[in-house]
Amino acid sequence: MKHISSRDNPLYKRLMRLARGKREKGADAHAVQHVLLEGVHLCQAWLQHAGAPELALFDLRKLETQAELQSLANRLPAGLCHSCEPGLAAGLSQVEHGQGVYFLATAPTPVLPERIAHNCLWLDRLQDPGNVGTLLRTAAAAGIEHAYLSTACASVWSAKVLRSAQGAHFVMTIHEHVDLMALRRRLAIPLVATALDDAQPLYDAPLPAKCAWVFGNEGQGVDPSLLEQADMRVFIPQVAEVESLNVAVAAGVCLFEQRREHSQEL
Amino acid sequence: MKHISSRDNPLYKRLMRLARGKREKGADAHAVQHVLLEGVHLCQAWLQHAGAPELALFDLRKLETQAELQSLANRLPAGLCHSCEPGLAAGLSQVEHGQGVYFLATAPTPVLPERIAHNCLWLDRLQDPGNVGTLLRTAAAAGIEHAYLSTACASVWSAKVLRSAQGAHFVMTIHEHVDLMALRRRLAIPLVATALDDAQPLYDAPLPAKCAWVFGNEGQGVDPSLLEQADMRVFIPQVAEVESLNVAVAAGVCLFEQRREHSQEL
């Protein structure tokens, strides 16, 4: 196993750029996107769902003492495993007590379907990485397998989104940088939006068994021109004098209400 | 208006300790708890619901140029208003672009009721401040006016909890450091817990119109001895192969399902 002992190692510098959330040199929004996965749970999930990564990096001290890391290393082609000094591994970590394992991998780039007839999640300029991750986790738990994210959403494969999504990335097909107005024309099922004006209570009309759910920016909601294209606009009846729900909580209420209404069909 | 121009000012040092989340000297868990509120929205809400704070601190530059801050200052007794240099104000801020206004206030210390017959939220060792804040925001939106938090929950009046709760603090009565096992004996309504084992689907039995909802620690759930005391244990039916819901989203689904079932009574 190759060992990295210096911060000046070019491979380590590349990982550090990714850990800091910087784009790789020369990359544009549509280029191949490299992802740095941290921790046993995420790396195992990647291996199970996507296969071997481009490379794996282990904290040498932890690799020598922890069975979980050894078992992970044993499942990988030896040529792509690297070890490094504990200080270097800690330098890459996004959490206080890192587990000492990182995968460098390539984010999947699924092709947009010509026609959308599957229950799906649309996110319009959701900016908070915690919200984006929690929305994906919630959608996955509700049985939604496809997500379409507009430009100006938090980057799906960033460390914070990966952490809050708790593995949803590996059971969903996620499209980024999508023009949702153009996507509307491919939709063979209703577009349902949450909105405060000109909307009906969530529980008033039956929800479609399959639809595209669109949730909008934390402050501004769904873009007005997209909202105009919605077949159904709903709101969650709540106490009037207080703030409306956090967008991920609102999505949970909507998606599980749909699931409840159609539970006989599952 | 008194002006603060040095970091060594004793009042400024005291605010800085609070901003850093440190307890005041000599304070124990049950002592009077001072709170640092930041931003126009929170300070206005405090003024509206709790009255004047102990003191207010304004960024001098922003106070001179922004009508919102001037109007806030005009509503306060002059003797408790202070101004300070912009750099000092920024040093207290928890956000990237602070609004330049802080209140120092005393957290309310409500007395535990002898008998609990109101719909309420119980939190058992919820550690993440964002989760605690979002849970309070969700409960407030669902019409719940009382919350009881065990020890080892994130501190309710910390900056992060205040930020995620979006004003829920001012429409709810919130008890901290509560012994939930002891509180159980004061309960005149059912105790309902979310659990994975020995639980029924949320939608199977009608939910009580009034109950105490208990939500547990992010990793471990509700404490087993408290869970044993629950009159009803429910789970949210979801896809089997993925992580369960984030606790604040799960609470949203439960509380709004209760609200839906009893909407005729509202």
XYZ file of C-alpha atoms in Angstrom:
532
model
C 0.000 0.000 0.000
C 1.420 3.397 -0.983
C 1.986 5.701 1.985
C 1.535 9.478 2.055
C 3.575 11.307 4.663
C 3.612 14.912 3.398
C 1.054 17.654 2.899
C 2.821 18.461 -0.356
C 1.966 15.118 -1.916
C -0.009 16.034 -5.104
C -2.690 13.421 -4.423
C -3.163 14.702 -0.868
C -3.378 18.285 -2.139
C -6.090 17.216 -4.566
C -8.103 15.563 -1.770
C -7.658 18.646 0.401
C -9.117 20.862 -2.337
C -12.156 18.582 -2.478
C -12.458 18.499 1.326
C -12.577 22.293 1.303
C -15.437 22.216 -1.183
C -13.393 23.766 -3.993
C -13.997 22.794 -7.598
C -11.183 21.001 -9.303
C -9.036 23.076 -11.619
C -10.645 23.560 -15.034
C -13.927 21.907 -14.016
C -17.242 23.489 -15.004
C -20.706 22.677 -13.673
C -21.223 19.898 -16.213
C -17.777 18.283 -16.018
C -17.147 14.969 -14.286
C -17.563 15.692 -10.592
C -15.217 14.141 -8.084
C -16.522 13.394 -4.631
C -14.751 12.871 -1.338
C -16.615 10.396 0.862
C -15.710 10.238 4.550
C -16.422 7.593 7.147
C -17.091 3.879 7.297
C -20.843 4.083 6.652
C -20.636 6.211 3.493
C -17.656 4.331 2.059
C -19.326 0.959 2.658
C -22.520 2.234 1.030
C -20.555 3.458 -1.999
C -18.804 0.103 -2.342
C -22.091 -1.755 -2.099
C -24.067 0.385 -4.546
C -21.490 1.869 -6.926
C -18.500 -0.497 -6.733
C -14.856 0.350 -6.132
C -13.887 4.044 -5.849
C -11.004 5.674 -7.734
C -8.889 5.497 -4.640
C -9.163 4.940 -0.901
C -7.154 6.662 1.800
C -6.704 5.233 5.310
C -5.302 6.728 8.487
C -2.369 4.310 8.991
C -2.737 4.186 12.794
C -6.462 3.431 12.623
C -6.048 0.933 9.793
C -3.622 -1.058 11.938
C -5.926 -1.199 14.935
C -9.506 -1.194 13.699
C -11.130 -4.289 12.218
C -13.790 -2.260 10.397
C -11.169 -0.402 8.348
C -9.178 -3.567 7.662
C -12.275 -5.325 6.389
C -13.059 -2.364 4.136
C -9.491 -2.351 2.761
C -9.640 -6.098 2.129
C -12.650 -5.655 -0.116
C -10.817 -3.135 -2.355
C -8.273 -3.753 -5.154
C -4.912 -3.276 -3.408
C -3.632 -0.874 -6.086
C -6.080 1.847 -5.160
C -5.502 1.792 -1.391
C -3.297 4.440 0.213
C -2.353 5.028 3.810
C -1.319 8.314 5.411
C -0.111 9.837 8.665
C -2.874 10.416 11.280
C -2.403 14.189 11.127
C -2.973 14.238 7.386
C -6.133 12.128 7.681
C -7.502 14.399 10.401
C -6.788 17.424 8.190
C -9.286 16.168 5.615
C -12.037 15.488 8.137
C -15.327 17.375 8.274
C -16.146 16.085 11.761
C -14.520 16.307 15.168
C -13.577 12.643 15.487
C -13.091 11.302 11.956
C -13.026 7.543 11.388
C -9.881 7.691 9.248
C -11.188 6.499 5.888
C -11.871 8.432 2.675
C -12.926 7.398 -0.825
C -12.300 9.511 -3.898
C -15.063 8.679 -6.369
C -16.836 10.082 -9.404
C -20.396 11.308 -8.916
C -22.889 9.545 -11.162
C -24.212 11.653 -14.057
C -27.583 10.143 -14.903
C -29.219 11.095 -18.214
C -32.512 13.018 -17.986
C -35.419 10.778 -18.978
C -37.423 11.844 -22.074
C -40.670 11.328 -20.188
C -41.187 11.439 -16.421
C -43.948 9.238 -15.049
C -42.385 8.301 -11.677
C -43.163 9.879 -8.324
C -40.321 12.354 -7.875
C -38.830 15.252 -5.901
C -37.994 18.606 -7.514
C -35.912 21.110 -5.575
C -35.910 24.739 -6.691
C -32.895 26.738 -5.412
C -32.685 25.019 -2.014
C -29.565 26.607 -0.557
C -28.948 25.039 2.815
C -26.942 21.792 2.526
C -28.604 20.400 5.661
C -32.039 21.009 4.143
C -31.088 19.407 0.805
C -29.683 16.336 2.592
C -32.668 16.007 4.922
C -35.057 16.374 1.961
C -33.304 13.528 0.128
C -33.351 11.361 3.279
C -37.075 12.096 3.727
C -37.919 11.385 0.079
C -35.982 8.098 0.150
C -37.867 7.017 3.288
C -41.156 7.880 1.550
C -40.223 5.632 -1.381
C -39.242 8.338 -3.868
C -36.391 7.206 -6.097
C -35.774 10.208 -8.345
C -34.745 13.780 -7.549
C -34.262 16.748 -9.886
C -32.389 19.768 -8.526
C -32.276 23.191 -10.173
C -29.109 25.217 -10.481
C -28.382 27.216 -7.302
C -29.240 24.278 -5.077
C -26.538 23.235 -2.591
C -24.139 20.784 -4.264
C -25.587 17.297 -3.774
C -22.253 15.526 -3.388
C -20.803 17.980 -0.841
C -19.805 16.629 2.565
C -22.669 18.341 4.415
C -25.388 17.109 2.052
C -23.947 13.577 2.127
C -23.930 13.648 5.922
C -27.553 14.792 6.345
C -28.864 12.494 3.608
C -27.719 9.384 5.553
C -27.266 7.181 2.482
C -30.207 8.440 0.377
C -27.703 9.190 -2.421
C -27.239 5.475 -2.941
C -30.882 4.501 -3.333
C -31.944 7.484 -5.467
C -31.155 8.739 -8.961
C -30.264 12.380 -8.478
C -30.045 14.930 -11.287
C -28.309 18.273 -10.637
C -28.270 21.595 -12.546
C -31.677 20.872 -14.069
C -33.769 23.522 -15.843
C -37.055 22.750 -14.096
C -39.132 24.888 -16.503
C -37.844 22.808 -19.413
C -38.301 19.598 -17.417
C -41.982 20.491 -16.962
C -42.588 19.597 -20.628
C -41.381 16.021 -20.054
C -43.796 15.457 -17.206
C -46.577 12.896 -17.758
C -47.910 13.258 -14.187
C -49.138 16.283 -12.206
C -46.755 18.893 -10.836
C -47.651 19.601 -7.188
C -46.224 22.613 -5.349
C -46.474 23.898 -1.803
C -47.516 27.533 -1.793
C -49.078 30.047 0.573
C -51.288 31.930 -1.901
C -53.932 30.514 -4.236
C -53.498 27.058 -2.723
C -55.779 24.465 -1.150
C -55.308 22.656 2.166
C -53.163 19.526 1.737
C -55.985 17.324 2.979
C -58.842 18.754 0.873
C -58.418 17.027 -2.475
C -56.999 13.521 -2.893
C -53.306 13.610 -3.765
C -52.214 11.888 -6.990
C -50.595 8.458 -6.516
C -47.708 9.712 -8.640
C -46.627 13.303 -9.083
C -43.639 15.621 -9.161
C -43.386 17.422 -5.814
C -41.605 20.755 -6.030
C -40.196 22.479 -2.947
C -38.663 25.923 -3.174
C -35.999 28.194 -1.770
C -35.955 28.655 2.030
C -36.814 32.349 1.891
C -38.639 32.825 -1.406
C -40.406 29.529 -1.995
C -40.954 28.103 -5.478
C -40.128 30.393 -8.408
C -43.356 32.171 -9.513
C -43.101 31.079 -13.144
C -42.724 27.440 -12.112
C -45.518 27.824 -9.549
C -47.775 28.989 -12.364
C -47.093 25.704 -14.156
C -48.203 23.599 -11.175
C -51.320 21.442 -11.579
C -52.007 21.569 -7.859
C -50.929 24.054 -5.200
C -51.279 22.936 -1.598
C -50.563 24.344 1.834
C -50.233 22.616 5.204
C -52.926 23.924 7.578
C -51.089 25.277 10.637
C -51.400 27.818 13.414
C -51.634 31.253 11.827
C -49.485 33.429 14.079
C -46.196 31.532 13.808
C -43.525 30.924 11.150
C -44.315 28.290 8.537
C -42.551 24.921 8.682
C -38.939 24.296 7.745
C -38.926 23.094 4.118
C -37.696 19.570 4.955
C -40.369 19.145 7.643
C -43.026 20.469 5.231
C -41.860 17.937 2.636
C -42.099 15.158 5.233
C -45.713 16.081 6.005
C -46.628 16.185 2.278
C -44.809 13.051 1.132
C -46.079 10.922 4.024
C -49.633 12.219 3.535
C -49.409 11.017 -0.085
C -48.038 7.699 1.149
C -50.840 7.392 3.707
C -53.546 8.097 1.121
C -52.145 5.475 -1.247
C -50.962 2.930 1.310
C -53.395 0.280 0.017
C -51.575 0.322 -3.319
C -48.068 -0.206 -1.873
C -26.555 56.342 24.812
C -23.446 54.829 26.379
C -20.792 53.851 23.865
C -18.455 50.837 24.071
C -15.200 51.167 22.175
C -12.968 48.527 23.739
C -12.943 44.743 23.926
C -11.899 45.103 27.551
C -15.149 46.757 28.574
C -16.585 44.469 31.308
C -20.070 44.543 29.803
C -18.695 43.610 26.371
C -16.664 40.770 27.900
C -19.789 39.449 29.546
C -21.707 39.481 26.259
C -18.789 37.774 24.531
C -18.853 34.932 27.079
C -22.562 34.437 26.332
C -21.982 34.618 22.554
C -19.433 31.821 22.910
C -22.002 29.672 24.676
C -20.170 29.735 28.014
C -22.062 29.690 31.260
C -21.758 32.748 33.386
C -19.360 32.554 36.318
C -20.877 30.781 39.274
C -24.043 29.759 37.414
C -25.430 26.256 37.793
C -28.075 24.566 35.662
C -30.933 25.959 37.720
C -29.658 29.513 38.156
C -31.131 32.487 36.319
C -30.089 32.022 32.720
C -28.998 34.995 30.648
C -29.622 34.932 26.942
C -28.032 36.834 24.086
C -30.523 37.492 21.309
C -29.195 38.559 17.920
C -30.946 40.177 14.970
C -33.939 42.392 14.346
C -36.501 39.589 14.144
C -35.602 37.919 17.454
C -35.186 41.206 19.326
C -38.526 42.510 18.051
C -40.194 39.260 19.060
C -38.682 39.464 22.542
C -39.880 43.040 22.938
C -43.377 42.117 21.806
C -43.782 38.997 23.948
C -41.522 39.520 26.985
C -41.099 43.289 27.209
C -37.867 45.267 27.511
C -34.572 43.343 27.807
C -31.886 44.006 30.447
C -29.864 45.873 27.873
C -29.615 46.411 24.142
C -26.429 46.821 22.135
C -26.346 48.440 18.689
C -23.624 48.633 16.053
C -23.173 52.434 15.971
C -22.659 52.607 12.198
C -25.770 50.535 11.462
C -27.861 52.361 14.053
C -27.069 55.658 12.303
C -28.080 54.410 8.880
C -30.819 51.822 9.304
C -34.399 52.787 10.088
C -35.227 49.304 11.434
C -32.614 49.646 14.197
C -33.605 53.228 15.008
C -37.226 52.215 15.387
C -36.213 49.359 17.683
C -34.063 51.709 19.806
C -36.909 54.226 20.026
C -39.167 51.623 21.600
C -36.668 50.916 24.415
C -35.983 52.856 27.632
C -32.956 55.008 26.736
C -31.010 53.948 29.825
C -30.585 50.368 28.656
C -29.392 51.143 25.118
C -25.679 50.939 24.312
C -23.821 51.489 21.073
C -20.473 49.987 20.069
C -17.868 50.023 17.316
C -18.797 47.922 14.243
C -15.874 45.529 14.829
C -17.072 44.781 18.355
C -20.629 44.131 17.168
C -19.377 41.799 14.435
C -17.293 39.925 17.017
C -20.449 38.873 18.873
C -22.235 37.689 15.753
C -23.134 34.066 15.059
C -23.814 34.719 11.379
C -21.784 35.992 8.449
C -23.606 39.284 8.009
C -25.003 40.264 11.385
C -27.692 42.938 11.617
C -25.932 44.832 14.387
C -28.397 44.483 17.246
C -28.244 42.368 20.412
C -30.465 42.045 23.464
C -29.261 40.690 26.795
C -32.274 39.148 28.494
C -33.204 36.657 31.184
C -34.675 33.360 30.035
C -38.119 32.684 31.492
C -38.217 30.003 34.200
C -41.764 28.663 34.136
C -42.981 26.548 37.050
C -43.861 22.925 36.294
C -47.639 22.412 36.387
C -48.972 19.975 39.017
C -51.134 18.275 36.407
C -50.563 18.187 32.661
C -53.672 17.981 30.493
C -52.494 20.044 27.490
C -51.163 18.677 24.200
C -47.382 18.916 24.640
C -43.925 18.061 23.339
C -41.392 16.082 25.406
C -37.781 15.896 24.234
C -35.535 13.196 25.659
C -31.794 13.965 25.294
C -32.067 15.664 21.885
C -28.505 16.828 21.334
C -28.388 18.668 18.049
C -29.339 22.360 18.478
C -30.724 22.497 14.928
C -32.998 19.543 15.693
C -34.218 21.050 18.984
C -34.955 24.375 17.271
C -36.720 22.770 14.308
C -38.772 20.588 16.681
C -39.944 23.666 18.594
C -40.766 25.467 15.322
C -42.717 22.413 14.110
C -44.605 21.997 17.386
C -45.537 25.700 17.445
C -46.859 25.457 13.879
C -48.913 22.403 14.900
C -50.497 24.394 17.741
C -48.533 22.902 20.630
C -47.866 25.492 23.327
C -45.863 23.558 25.930
C -42.510 21.781 25.733
C -40.645 19.768 28.386
C -36.961 19.034 27.777
C -34.902 16.496 29.707
C -31.397 17.208 30.905
C -28.781 16.563 28.198
C -30.903 18.298 25.563
C -29.222 21.143 23.652
C -29.642 24.396 25.576
C -32.946 25.940 24.457
C -31.779 29.552 24.677
C -28.521 29.036 22.757
C -28.009 30.986 19.542
C -28.380 27.946 17.264
C -31.618 26.749 18.838
C -33.042 30.284 18.764
C -32.140 30.579 15.087
C -33.730 27.300 13.974
C -36.831 27.788 16.127
C -37.759 30.980 14.213
C -39.667 32.580 17.074
C -41.290 29.457 18.562
C -39.684 30.401 21.903
C -42.058 33.336 22.173
C -45.319 31.473 21.644
C -44.469 28.408 23.747
C -43.862 27.749 27.425
C -40.604 25.798 27.505
C -39.323 23.864 30.531
C -35.676 22.738 30.604
C -33.787 20.206 32.768
C -36.963 18.226 33.414
C -36.972 14.709 34.897
C -39.368 13.157 32.390
C -39.875 9.966 34.452
C -41.075 12.088 37.370
C -43.172 14.250 35.053
C -44.970 11.107 33.840
C -46.819 10.992 37.174
C -48.334 14.432 36.556
C -49.752 13.432 33.190
C -53.543 13.292 32.855
C -53.418 12.441 29.136
C -51.718 9.591 27.217
C -47.960 9.510 26.668
C -47.255 8.718 22.995
C -43.779 7.721 21.807
C -42.259 6.959 18.435
C -40.442 3.630 18.526
C -39.258 0.973 16.124
C -40.036 -2.134 18.204
C -43.327 -3.153 19.731
C -45.094 -0.247 18.034
C -48.088 0.181 15.740
C -48.268 2.090 12.463
C -49.052 5.774 13.073
C -52.229 5.513 11.014
C -53.692 2.332 12.550
C -55.330 3.555 15.732
C -56.899 7.005 16.122
C -54.496 9.415 17.826
C -55.676 11.109 21.031
C -56.826 14.711 20.624
C -54.466 15.627 23.457
C -51.340 13.749 24.473
C -47.703 14.158 25.448
C -45.524 13.358 22.415
C -42.046 12.176 23.358
C -39.186 12.205 20.843
C -35.805 10.760 21.715
C -32.088 11.112 21.181
C -30.882 11.165 17.549
C -28.972 7.895 17.833
C -30.634 6.006 20.656
C -34.269 7.095 20.527
C -36.401 7.419 23.645
C -34.913 6.085 26.894
C -36.155 2.475 27.398
C -37.560 3.091 30.882
C -39.577 6.062 29.615
C -40.652 4.097 26.539
C -42.036 1.442 28.861
C -44.240 4.106 30.463
C -45.771 5.105 27.104
C -49.484 4.462 26.595
C -49.031 4.239 22.847
C -45.960 3.448 20.748
C -46.164 4.338 17.061
C -43.918 4.136 14.018
C -44.128 5.918 10.670
C -44.520 3.341 7.879
C -41.634 3.923 5.472
C -39.454 2.136 2.923
C -37.589 -0.625 4.738
C -34.096 -0.491 3.240
C -33.229 3.112 4.078
C -32.406 5.161 7.204
C -35.363 6.251 9.297
C -36.461 9.896 9.267
C -34.633 12.751 10.942
C -36.291 13.302 14.336
C -37.691 16.756 13.476
C -39.209 15.462 10.231
C -40.661 12.444 12.084
C -42.198 14.828 14.628
C -43.692 16.875 11.780
C -45.362 13.796 10.317
C -46.760 12.734 13.727
C -47.945 16.139 14.962
C -49.626 17.052 11.674
C -51.275 13.626 11.451
C -52.772 14.296 14.901
C -53.854 17.748 13.704
C -55.403 16.252 10.543
C -57.363 13.637 12.520
C -58.756 16.255 14.886
C -59.114 19.148 12.446
C -62.883 19.260 12.909
C -62.369 20.162 16.571
C -60.002 23.083 15.895
